GROMACS .gro file of C-alpha atoms in nm:
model
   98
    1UNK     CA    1   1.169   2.894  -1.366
    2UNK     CA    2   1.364   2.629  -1.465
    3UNK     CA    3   1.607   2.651  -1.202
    4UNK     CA    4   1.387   2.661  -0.979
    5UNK     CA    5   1.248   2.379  -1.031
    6UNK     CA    6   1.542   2.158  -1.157
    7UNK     CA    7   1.445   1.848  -0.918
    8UNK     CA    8   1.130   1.855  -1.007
    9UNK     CA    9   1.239   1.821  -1.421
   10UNK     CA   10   1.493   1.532  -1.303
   11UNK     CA   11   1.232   1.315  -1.166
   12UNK     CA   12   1.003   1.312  -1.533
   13UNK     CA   13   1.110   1.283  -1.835
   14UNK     CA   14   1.233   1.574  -2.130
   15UNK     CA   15   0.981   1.528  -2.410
   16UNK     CA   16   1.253   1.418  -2.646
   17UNK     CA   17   1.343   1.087  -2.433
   18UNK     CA   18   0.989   1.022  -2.364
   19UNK     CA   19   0.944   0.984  -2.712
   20UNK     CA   20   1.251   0.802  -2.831
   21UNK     CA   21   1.103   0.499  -2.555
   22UNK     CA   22   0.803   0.501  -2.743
   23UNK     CA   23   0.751   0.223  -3.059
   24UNK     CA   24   0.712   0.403  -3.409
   25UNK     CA   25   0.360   0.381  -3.370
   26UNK     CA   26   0.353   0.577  -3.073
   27UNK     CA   27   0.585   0.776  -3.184
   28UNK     CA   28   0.420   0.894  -3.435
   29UNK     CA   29   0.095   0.921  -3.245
   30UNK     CA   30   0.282   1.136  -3.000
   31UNK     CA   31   0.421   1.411  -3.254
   32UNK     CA   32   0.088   1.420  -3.379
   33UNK     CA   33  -0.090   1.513  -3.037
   34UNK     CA   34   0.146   1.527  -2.776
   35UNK     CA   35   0.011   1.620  -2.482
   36UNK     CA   36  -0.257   1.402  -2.460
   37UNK     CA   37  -0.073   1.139  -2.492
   38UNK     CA   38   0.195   1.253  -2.252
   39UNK     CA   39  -0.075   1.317  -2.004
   40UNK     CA   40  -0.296   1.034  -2.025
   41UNK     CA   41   0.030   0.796  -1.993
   42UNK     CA   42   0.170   1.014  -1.690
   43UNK     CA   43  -0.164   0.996  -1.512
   44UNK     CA   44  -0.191   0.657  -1.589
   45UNK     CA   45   0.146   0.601  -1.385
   46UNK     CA   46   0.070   0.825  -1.118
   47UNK     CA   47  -0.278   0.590  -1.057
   48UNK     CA   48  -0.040   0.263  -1.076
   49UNK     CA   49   0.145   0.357  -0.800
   50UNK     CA   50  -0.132   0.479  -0.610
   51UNK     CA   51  -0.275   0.186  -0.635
   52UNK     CA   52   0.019  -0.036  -0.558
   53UNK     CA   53   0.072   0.211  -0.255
   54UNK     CA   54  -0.281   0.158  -0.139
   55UNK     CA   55  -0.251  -0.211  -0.166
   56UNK     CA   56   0.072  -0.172   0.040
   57UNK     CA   57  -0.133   0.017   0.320
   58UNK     CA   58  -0.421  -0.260   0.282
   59UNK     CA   59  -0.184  -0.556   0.327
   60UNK     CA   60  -0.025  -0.362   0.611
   61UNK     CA   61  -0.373  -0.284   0.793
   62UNK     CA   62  -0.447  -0.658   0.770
   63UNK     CA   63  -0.137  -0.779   0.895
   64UNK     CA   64  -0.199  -0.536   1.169
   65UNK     CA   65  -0.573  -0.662   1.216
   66UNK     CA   66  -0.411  -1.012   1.249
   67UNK     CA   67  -0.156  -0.919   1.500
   68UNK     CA   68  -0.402  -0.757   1.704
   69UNK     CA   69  -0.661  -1.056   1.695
   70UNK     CA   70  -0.403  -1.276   1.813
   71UNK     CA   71  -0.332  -1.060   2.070
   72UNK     CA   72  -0.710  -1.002   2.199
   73UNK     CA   73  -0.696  -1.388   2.178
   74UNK     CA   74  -0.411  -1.439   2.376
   75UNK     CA   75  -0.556  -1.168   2.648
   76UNK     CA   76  -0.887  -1.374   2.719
   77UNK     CA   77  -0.724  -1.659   2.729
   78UNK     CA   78  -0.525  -1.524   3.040
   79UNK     CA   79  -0.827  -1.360   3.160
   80UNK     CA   80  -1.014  -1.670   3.151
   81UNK     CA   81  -0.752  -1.844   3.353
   82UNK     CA   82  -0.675  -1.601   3.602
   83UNK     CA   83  -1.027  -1.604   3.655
   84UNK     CA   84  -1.077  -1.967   3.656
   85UNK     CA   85  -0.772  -1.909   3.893
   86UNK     CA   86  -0.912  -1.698   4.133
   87UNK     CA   87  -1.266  -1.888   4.150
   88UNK     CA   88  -1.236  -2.227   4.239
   89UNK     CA   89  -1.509  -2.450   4.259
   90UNK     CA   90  -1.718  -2.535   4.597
   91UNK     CA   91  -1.604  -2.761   4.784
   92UNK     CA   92  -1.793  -3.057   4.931
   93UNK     CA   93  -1.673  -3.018   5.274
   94UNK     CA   94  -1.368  -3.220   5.236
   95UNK     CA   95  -1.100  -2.968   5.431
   96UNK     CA   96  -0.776  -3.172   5.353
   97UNK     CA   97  -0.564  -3.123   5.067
   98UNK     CA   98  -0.576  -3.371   4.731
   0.00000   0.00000   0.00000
């Protein structure tokens, strides 16, 4: 099983260097009960970088949002001066060129 799953072990951490990062306090907390603690502090991780991945995603969504305002804003602009364009005003009769 081990083996098996030997990239999987690489990426975490074996109990006994988890717990020499710890402070004493910690420490001793973890010996005491350590899978709670081990838990609680992986999960913990595993929300901080989903969170810092969804904020990634968010600030990429807005950028995007912005890029494609600018964009629509650009279009009307050229629609409203090919149309200006393309309607000109009446004339008042006067046939020769200004």
């Amino acid at each position: 099983m081990k083996t098996s799953s030997a990239s999987a072990v690489s990426k975490q951490l074996t109990r006994s260097e988890y717990v020499s990062t710890l402070p004493p306090w910690r420490r001793l907390l973890a010996t005491l009960n350590w899978r709670p603690v081990y838990d609680i502090e992986q999960e913990t991780e595993r929300l901080r970088v989903r969170s810092l991945e969804s904020e990634k995603r968010l600030l990429e969504s807005e950028k995007r949002l912005k890029q494609l305002q600018e964009s629509n804003a650009r279009i009307a602009r050229f629609e409203q001066e090919l149309f200006s364009a393309s309607n000109p005003t009446p004339s008042t009769g006067d046939s020769s060129p200004t």
